[in-house]
Short mmCIF file of C-alpha atoms and ligand atoms in Angstrom, two decimals:
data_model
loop_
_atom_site.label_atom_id
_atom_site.label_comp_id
_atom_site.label_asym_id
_atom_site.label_seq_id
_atom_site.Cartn_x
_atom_site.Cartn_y
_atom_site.Cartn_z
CA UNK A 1 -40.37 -13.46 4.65
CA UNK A 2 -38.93 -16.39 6.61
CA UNK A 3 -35.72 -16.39 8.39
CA UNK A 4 -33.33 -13.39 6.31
CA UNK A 5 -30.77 -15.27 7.60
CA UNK A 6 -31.85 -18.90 5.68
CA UNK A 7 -31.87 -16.48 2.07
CA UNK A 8 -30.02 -13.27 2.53
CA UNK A 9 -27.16 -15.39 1.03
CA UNK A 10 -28.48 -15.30 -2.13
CA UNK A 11 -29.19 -11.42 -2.63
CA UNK A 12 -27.10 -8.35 -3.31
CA UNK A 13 -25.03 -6.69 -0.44
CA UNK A 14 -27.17 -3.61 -0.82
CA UNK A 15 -30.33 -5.56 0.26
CA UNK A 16 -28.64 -8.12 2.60
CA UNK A 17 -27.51 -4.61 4.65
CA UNK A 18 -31.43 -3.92 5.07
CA UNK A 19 -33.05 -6.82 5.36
CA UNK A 20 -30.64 -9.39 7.36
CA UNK A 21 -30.73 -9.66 11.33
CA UNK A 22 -34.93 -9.09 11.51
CA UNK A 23 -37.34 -10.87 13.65
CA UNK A 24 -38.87 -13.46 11.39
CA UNK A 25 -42.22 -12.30 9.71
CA UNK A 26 -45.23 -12.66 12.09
CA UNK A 27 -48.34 -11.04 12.73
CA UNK A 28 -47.16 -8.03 15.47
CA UNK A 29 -43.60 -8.63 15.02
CA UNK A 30 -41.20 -5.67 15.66
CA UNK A 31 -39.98 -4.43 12.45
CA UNK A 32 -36.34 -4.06 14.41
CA UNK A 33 -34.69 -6.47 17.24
CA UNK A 34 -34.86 -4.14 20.16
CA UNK A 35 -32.48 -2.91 22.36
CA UNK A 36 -32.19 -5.81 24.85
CA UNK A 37 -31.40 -3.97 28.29
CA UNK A 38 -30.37 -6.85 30.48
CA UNK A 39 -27.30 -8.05 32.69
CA UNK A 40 -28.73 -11.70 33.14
CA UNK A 41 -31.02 -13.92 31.61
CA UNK A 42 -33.72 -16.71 32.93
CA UNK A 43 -31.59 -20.04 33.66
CA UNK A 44 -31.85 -22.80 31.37
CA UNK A 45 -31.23 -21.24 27.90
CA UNK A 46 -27.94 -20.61 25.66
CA UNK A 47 -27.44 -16.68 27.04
CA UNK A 48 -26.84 -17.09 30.25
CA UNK A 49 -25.16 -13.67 31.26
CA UNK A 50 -24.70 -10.08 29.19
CA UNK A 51 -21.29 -10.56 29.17
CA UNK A 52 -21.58 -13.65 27.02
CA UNK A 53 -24.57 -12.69 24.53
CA UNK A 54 -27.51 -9.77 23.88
CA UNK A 55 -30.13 -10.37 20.94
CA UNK A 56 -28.96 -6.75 19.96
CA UNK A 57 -25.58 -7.55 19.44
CA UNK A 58 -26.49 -10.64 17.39
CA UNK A 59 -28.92 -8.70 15.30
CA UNK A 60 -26.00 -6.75 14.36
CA UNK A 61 -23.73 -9.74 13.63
CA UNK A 62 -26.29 -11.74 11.65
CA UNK A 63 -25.73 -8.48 9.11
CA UNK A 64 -22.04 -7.56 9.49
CA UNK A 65 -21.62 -11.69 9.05
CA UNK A 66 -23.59 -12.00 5.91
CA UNK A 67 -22.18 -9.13 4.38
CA UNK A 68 -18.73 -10.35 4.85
CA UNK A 69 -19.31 -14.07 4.28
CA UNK A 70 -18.74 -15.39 7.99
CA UNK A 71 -19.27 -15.36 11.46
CA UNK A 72 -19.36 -11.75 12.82
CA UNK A 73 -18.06 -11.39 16.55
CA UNK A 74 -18.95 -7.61 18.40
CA UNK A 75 -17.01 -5.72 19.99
CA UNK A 76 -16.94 -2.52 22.50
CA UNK A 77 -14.16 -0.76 19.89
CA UNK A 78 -12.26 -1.36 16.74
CA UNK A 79 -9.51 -1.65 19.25
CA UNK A 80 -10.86 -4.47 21.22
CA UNK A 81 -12.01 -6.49 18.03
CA UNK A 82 -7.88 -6.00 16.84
CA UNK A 83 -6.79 -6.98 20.69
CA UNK A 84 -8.60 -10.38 20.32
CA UNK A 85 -7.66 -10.72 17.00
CA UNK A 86 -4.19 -11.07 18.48
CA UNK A 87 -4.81 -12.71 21.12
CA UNK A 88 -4.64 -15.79 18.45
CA UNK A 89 -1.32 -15.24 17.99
CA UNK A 90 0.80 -17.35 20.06
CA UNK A 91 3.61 -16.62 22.70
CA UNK A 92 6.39 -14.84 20.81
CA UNK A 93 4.86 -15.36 17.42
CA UNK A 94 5.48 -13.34 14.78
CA UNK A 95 3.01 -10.65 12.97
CA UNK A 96 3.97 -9.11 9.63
CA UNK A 97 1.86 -5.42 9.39
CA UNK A 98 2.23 -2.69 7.21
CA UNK A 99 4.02 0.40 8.48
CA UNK A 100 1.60 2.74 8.12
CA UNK A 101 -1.61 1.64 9.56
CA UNK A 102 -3.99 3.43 11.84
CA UNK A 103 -1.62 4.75 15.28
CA UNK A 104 -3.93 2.65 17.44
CA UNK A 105 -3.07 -0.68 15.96
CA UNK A 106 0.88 0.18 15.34
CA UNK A 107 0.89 1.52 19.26
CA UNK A 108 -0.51 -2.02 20.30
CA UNK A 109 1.63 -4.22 18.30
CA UNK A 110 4.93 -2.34 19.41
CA UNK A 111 3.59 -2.49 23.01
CA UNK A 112 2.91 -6.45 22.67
CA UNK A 113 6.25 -6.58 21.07
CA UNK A 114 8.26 -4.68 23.81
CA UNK A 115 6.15 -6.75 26.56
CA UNK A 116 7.45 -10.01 24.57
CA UNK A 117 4.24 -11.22 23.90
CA UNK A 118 4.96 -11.05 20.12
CA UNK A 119 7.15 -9.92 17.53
CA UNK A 120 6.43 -7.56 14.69
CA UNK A 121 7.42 -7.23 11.39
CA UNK A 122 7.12 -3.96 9.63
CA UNK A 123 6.64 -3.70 5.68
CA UNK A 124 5.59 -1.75 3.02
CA UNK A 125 2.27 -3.08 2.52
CA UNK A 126 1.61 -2.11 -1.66
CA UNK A 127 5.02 -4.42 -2.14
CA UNK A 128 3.60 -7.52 -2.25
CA UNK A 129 6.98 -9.65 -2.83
CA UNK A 130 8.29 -8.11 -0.21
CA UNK A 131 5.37 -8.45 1.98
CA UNK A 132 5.12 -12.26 0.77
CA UNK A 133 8.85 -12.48 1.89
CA UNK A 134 8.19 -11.27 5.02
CA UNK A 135 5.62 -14.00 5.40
CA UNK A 136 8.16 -17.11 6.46
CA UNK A 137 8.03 -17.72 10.18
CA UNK A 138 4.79 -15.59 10.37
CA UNK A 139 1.67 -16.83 12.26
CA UNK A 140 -0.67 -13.75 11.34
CA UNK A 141 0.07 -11.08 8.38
CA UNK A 142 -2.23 -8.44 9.63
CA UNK A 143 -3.51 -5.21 7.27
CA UNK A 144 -5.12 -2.73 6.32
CA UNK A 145 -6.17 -2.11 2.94
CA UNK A 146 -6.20 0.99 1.73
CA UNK A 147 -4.25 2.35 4.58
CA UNK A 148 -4.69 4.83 7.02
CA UNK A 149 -3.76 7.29 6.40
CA UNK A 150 -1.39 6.76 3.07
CA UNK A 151 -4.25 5.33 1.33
CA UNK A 152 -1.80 2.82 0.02
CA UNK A 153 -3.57 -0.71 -1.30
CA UNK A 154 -2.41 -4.50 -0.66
CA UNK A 155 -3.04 -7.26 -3.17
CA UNK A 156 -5.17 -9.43 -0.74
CA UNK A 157 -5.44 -12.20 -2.56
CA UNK A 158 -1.90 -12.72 -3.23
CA UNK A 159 -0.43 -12.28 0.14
CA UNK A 160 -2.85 -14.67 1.48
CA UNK A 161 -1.72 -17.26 -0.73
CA UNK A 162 1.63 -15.96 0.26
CA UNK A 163 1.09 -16.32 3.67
CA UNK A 164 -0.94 -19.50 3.79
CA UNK A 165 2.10 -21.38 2.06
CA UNK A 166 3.57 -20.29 5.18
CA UNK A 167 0.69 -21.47 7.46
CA UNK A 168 0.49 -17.70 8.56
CA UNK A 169 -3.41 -16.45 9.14
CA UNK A 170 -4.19 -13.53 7.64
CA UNK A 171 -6.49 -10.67 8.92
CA UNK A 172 -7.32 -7.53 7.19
CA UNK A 173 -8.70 -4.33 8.68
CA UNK A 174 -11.74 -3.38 6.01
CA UNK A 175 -12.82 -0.34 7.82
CA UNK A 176 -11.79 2.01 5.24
CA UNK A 177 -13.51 0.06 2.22
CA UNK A 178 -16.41 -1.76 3.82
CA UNK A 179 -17.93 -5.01 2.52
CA UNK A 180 -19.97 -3.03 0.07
CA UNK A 181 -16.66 -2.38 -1.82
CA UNK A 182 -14.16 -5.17 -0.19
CA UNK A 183 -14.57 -8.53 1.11
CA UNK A 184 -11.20 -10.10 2.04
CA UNK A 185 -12.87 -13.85 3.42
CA UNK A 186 -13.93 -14.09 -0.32
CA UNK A 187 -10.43 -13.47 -1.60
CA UNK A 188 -8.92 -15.88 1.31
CA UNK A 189 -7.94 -13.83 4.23
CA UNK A 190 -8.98 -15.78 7.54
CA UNK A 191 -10.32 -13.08 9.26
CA UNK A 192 -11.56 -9.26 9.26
CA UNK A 193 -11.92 -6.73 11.38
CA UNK A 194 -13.64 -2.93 12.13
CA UNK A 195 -14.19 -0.39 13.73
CA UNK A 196 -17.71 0.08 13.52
CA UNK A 197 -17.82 3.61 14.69
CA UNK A 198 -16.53 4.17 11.37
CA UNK A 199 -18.59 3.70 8.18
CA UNK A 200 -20.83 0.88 9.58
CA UNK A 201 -22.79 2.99 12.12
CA UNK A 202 -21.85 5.98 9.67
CA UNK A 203 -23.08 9.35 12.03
CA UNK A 204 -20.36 9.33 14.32
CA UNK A 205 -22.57 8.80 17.88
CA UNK A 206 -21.01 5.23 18.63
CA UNK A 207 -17.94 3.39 19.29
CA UNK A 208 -18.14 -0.08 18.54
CA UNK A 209 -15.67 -2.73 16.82
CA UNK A 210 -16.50 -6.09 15.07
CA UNK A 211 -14.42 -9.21 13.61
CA UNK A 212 -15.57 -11.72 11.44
CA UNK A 213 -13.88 -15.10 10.76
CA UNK A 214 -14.25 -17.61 8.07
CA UNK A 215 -14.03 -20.82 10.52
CA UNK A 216 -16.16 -21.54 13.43
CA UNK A 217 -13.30 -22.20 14.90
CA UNK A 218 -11.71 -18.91 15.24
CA UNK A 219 -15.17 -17.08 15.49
CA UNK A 220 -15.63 -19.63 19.00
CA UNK A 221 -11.91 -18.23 19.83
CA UNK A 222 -12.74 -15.04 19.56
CA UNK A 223 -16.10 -15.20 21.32
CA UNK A 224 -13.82 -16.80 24.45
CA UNK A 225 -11.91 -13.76 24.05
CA UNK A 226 -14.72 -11.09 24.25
CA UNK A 227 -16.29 -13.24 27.10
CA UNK A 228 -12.96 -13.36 29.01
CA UNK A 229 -11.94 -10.19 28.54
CA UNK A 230 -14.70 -8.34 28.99
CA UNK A 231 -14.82 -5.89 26.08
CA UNK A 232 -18.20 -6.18 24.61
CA UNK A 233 -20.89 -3.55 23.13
CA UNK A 234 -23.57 -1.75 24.80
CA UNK A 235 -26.70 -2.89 23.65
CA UNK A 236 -27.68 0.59 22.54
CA UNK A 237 -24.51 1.08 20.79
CA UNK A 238 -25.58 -1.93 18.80
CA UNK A 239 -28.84 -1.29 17.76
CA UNK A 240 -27.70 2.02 16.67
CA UNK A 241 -24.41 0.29 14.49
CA UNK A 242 -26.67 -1.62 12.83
CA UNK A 243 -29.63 1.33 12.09
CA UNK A 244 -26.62 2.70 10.29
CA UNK A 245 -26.02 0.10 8.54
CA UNK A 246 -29.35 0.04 6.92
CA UNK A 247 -28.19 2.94 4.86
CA UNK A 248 -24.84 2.16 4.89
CA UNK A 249 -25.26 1.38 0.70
CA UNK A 250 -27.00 4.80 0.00
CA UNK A 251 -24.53 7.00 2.44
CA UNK A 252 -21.46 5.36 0.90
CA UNK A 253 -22.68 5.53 -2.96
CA UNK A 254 -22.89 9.66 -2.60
CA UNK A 255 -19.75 9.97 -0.33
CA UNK A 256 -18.12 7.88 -2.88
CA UNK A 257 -19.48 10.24 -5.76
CA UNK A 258 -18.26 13.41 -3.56
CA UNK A 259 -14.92 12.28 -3.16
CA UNK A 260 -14.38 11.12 -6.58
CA UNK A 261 -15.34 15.00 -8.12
CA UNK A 262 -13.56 16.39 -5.18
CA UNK A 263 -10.47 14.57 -6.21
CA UNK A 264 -11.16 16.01 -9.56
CA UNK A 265 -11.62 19.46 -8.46
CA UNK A 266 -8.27 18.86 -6.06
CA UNK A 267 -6.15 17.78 -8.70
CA UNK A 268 -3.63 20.81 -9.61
CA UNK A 269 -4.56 23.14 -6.98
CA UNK A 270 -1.29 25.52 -6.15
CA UNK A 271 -1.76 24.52 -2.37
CA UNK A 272 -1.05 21.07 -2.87
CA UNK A 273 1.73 19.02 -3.49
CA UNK A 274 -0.40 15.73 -4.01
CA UNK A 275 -3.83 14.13 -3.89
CA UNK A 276 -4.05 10.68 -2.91
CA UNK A 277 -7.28 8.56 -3.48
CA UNK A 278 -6.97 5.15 -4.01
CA UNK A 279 -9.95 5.00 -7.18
CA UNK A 280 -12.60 3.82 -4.48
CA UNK A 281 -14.15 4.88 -1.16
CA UNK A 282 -14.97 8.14 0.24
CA UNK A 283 -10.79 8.71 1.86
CA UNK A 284 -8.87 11.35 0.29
CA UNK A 285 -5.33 12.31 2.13
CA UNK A 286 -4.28 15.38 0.16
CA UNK A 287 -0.31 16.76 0.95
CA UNK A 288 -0.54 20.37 1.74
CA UNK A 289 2.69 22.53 0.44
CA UNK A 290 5.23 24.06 3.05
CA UNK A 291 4.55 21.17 5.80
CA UNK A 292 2.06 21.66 9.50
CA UNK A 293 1.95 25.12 9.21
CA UNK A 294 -0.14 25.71 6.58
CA UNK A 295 -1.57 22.54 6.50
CA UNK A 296 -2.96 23.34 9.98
CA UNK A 297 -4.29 26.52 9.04
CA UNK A 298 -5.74 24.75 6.32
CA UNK A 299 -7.91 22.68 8.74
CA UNK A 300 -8.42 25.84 11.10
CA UNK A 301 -10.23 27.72 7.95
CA UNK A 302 -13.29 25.95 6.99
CA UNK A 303 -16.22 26.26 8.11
CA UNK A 304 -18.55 23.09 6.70
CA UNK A 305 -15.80 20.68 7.24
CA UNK A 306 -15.00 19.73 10.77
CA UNK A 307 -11.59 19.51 12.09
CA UNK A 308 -11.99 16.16 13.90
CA UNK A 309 -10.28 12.68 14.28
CA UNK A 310 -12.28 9.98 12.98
CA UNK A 311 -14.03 8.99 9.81
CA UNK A 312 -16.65 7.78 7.80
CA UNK A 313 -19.64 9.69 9.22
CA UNK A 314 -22.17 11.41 7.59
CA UNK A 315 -19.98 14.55 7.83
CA UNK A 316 -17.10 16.20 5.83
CA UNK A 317 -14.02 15.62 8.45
CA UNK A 318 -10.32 16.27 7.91
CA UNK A 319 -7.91 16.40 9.87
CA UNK A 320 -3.88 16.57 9.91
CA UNK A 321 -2.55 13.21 10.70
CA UNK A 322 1.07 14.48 12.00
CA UNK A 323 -0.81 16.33 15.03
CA UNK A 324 -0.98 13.03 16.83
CA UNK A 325 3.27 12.20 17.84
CA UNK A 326 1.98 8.57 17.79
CA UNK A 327 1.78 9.30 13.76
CA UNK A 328 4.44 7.14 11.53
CA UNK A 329 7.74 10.12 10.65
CA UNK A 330 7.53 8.73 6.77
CA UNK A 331 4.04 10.37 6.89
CA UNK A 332 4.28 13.78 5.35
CA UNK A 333 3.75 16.46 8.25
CA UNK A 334 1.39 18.49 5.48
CA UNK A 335 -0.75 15.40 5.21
CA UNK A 336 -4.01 15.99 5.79
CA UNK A 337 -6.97 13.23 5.83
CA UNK A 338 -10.41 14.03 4.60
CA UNK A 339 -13.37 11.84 5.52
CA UNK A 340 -15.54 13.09 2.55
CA UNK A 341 -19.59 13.03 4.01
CA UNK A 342 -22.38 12.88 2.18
CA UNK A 343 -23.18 17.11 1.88
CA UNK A 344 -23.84 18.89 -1.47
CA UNK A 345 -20.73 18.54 -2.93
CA UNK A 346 -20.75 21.92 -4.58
CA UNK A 347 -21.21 23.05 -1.05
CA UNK A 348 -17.87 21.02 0.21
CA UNK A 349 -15.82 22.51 -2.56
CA UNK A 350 -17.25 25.97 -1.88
CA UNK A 351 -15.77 25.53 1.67
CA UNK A 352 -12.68 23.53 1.04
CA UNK A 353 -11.52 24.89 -2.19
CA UNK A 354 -12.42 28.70 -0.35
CA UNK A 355 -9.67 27.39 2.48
CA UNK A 356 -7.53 26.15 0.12
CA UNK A 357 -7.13 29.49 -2.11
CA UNK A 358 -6.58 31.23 0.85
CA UNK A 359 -3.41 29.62 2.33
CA UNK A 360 -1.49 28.81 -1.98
N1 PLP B 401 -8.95 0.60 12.32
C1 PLP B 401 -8.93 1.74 11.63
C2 PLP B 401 -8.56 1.71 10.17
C3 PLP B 401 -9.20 2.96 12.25
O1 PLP B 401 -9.14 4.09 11.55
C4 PLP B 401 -9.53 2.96 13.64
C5 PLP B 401 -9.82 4.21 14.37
O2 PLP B 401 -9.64 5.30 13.88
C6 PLP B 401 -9.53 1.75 14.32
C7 PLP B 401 -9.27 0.58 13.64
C8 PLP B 401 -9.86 1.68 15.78
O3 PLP B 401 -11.24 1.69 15.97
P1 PLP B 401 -11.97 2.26 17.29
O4 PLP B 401 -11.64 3.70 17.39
O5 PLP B 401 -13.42 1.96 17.03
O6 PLP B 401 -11.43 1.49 18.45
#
């Protein structure tokens, strides 16, 4: 096959995830870009210095771009990819974001804010005329769709219309869904972030972040940023994001299933006073009865599932959002977060439903 990158346009994401960002077909070619261990590079080509490119980050990108439909920029963290993100924003400008985001991203915006280096706009993220109200005076509407950990949704194409008539960018944090399920560029945000220790690289043994832009110009901003700030990926960490995205279609099509017929088997259950799954996506936040006592003891009880922060890996996680004081107040203290994995699912409700009986 020539170039993937010339063609992998025109196939399915499923196929784009395993074939883009591979040496070009030749007799003895490596199968996989390899991990590129080097600070500096020969004079006279476009490199230069590891701080400003690796073939193993751009392996990486060439996949994470095509799947999203732009220009993929890597980053050390989810984190840092956000950070540069707003970096666009100028002096003083004004962000719109939904209250309840990941704590991360709502600690950095309120510490820009108080610093005066921007001002932030809080709003309830599902309401989309009051979101698009919220829009005037804006220069980036920033999101997360569904949320973390509410697992409330945004209507992406409408508040970027909404926000464009207000010459506002708009960025959307697709962690949670992925570009096998969501692509906001193709339903006109500007730009999109994740963190790629998430679902991307999918067995929880990196950290790693990524944006991707729909204009050359903001992917060459945010290059400048990574470049100037410093926070870019270890070549290892990117060779191994983008191994796990070979299989990112296959791990997220039975986590999917699992959380789906775990919802199902959730529904009801005397220990809980609501399930919340947003219909797609391998999140479920279930709200445990009688608050962080039992909703701890909950998480202290099973066995299979791991009580851990963090998401999206091949293993069943959960974890009770309210232990971190960073967590929103308007987020119930019994809610607890499951990052369904992609186990026998009879064997994940054996364990969970087990816990569950034991503290209704
Ligand atoms: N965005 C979301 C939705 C997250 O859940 C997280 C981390 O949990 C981040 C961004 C930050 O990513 P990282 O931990 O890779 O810096």
């Amino acid at each position: 096959m020539p170039d993937s990158r010339d063609d992998a346009t025109a196939l399915r994401p499923e196929t784009v995830a395993v074939v883009a960002g591979r040496p070009a077909h030749a007799s003895d070619a490596p199968m996989n870009v390899p991990v590129h261990l080097t600070s500096t590079y020969v004079a006279g080509g476009e490199v230069a210095y590891g701080r400003y490119g690796n073939p193993s980050w751009t392996a990486f990108e060439d996949v994470l771009g095509a799947l999203e439909g732009g220009r993929c920029v890597s980053f050390a963290s989810g984190m840092a990819a956000i950070s540069a993100v707003l970096d666009l924003v100028g002096p003083g400008g004004l962000v719109v974001a939904p209250r309840h985001s990941y704590t991360g991203t709502v600690a950095l915006l309120e510490e820009r804010a108080a610093q005066g280096r921007l001002q932030v706009r809080f709003v309830d993220i599902a309401d989309t005329a009051a979101v698009a109200a919220a829009c005037a005076g804006a220069e980036l509407v920033w999101f997360e769709t569904p949320t973390n950990p509410a697992l409330e949704l945004a209507d992406i194409a409408a508040i970027s219309a909404a926000a464009h008539e207000h010459g506002a960018l708009v960025a959307v944090d697709n962690t949670f869904a992925t570009p096998l399920l969501q692509r906001p560029l193709e339903l006109g945000a500007d730009l999109v972030v994740h963190s790629a220790t998430k679902y991307l690289s999918g067995h929880s043994d990196v950290v790693m972040g990524a944006a991707i832009a729909s204009s050359d110009e903001h992917a060459a901003a945010l290059v400048q940023r990574r470049s100037m700030a410093g926070a870019i990926p270890a070549p290892l960490e990117a060779f191994l994001a983008l191994r796990g995205m070979r299989t990112l279609s296959v791990r997220l099509d039975r986590a999917q299933a699992n959380a789906q017929e775990l919802v199902r088997r959730l529904d009801g259950h005397a220990a809980l006073e609501e399930v919340r799954y947003p219909g797609f996506g391998a999140i479920v936040s279930i709200v445990v009865r009688g608050g962080a006592a039992p909703a701890d003891e909950l998480a202290a009880r099973t066995r299979l599932w791991v009580h851990a922060t963090s998401l999206g890996g091949v293993e069943s996680t959960l974890e009770r959002r309210r232990r971190w004081p960073a967590e929103q107040p308007t987020i119930p203290e019994g809610l607890v977060r499951l990052s369904v994995g992609i186990e026998q699912v009879d064997d994940l409700w054996h364990d969970l439903g087990g816990a569950l009986d034991s503290i209704a």
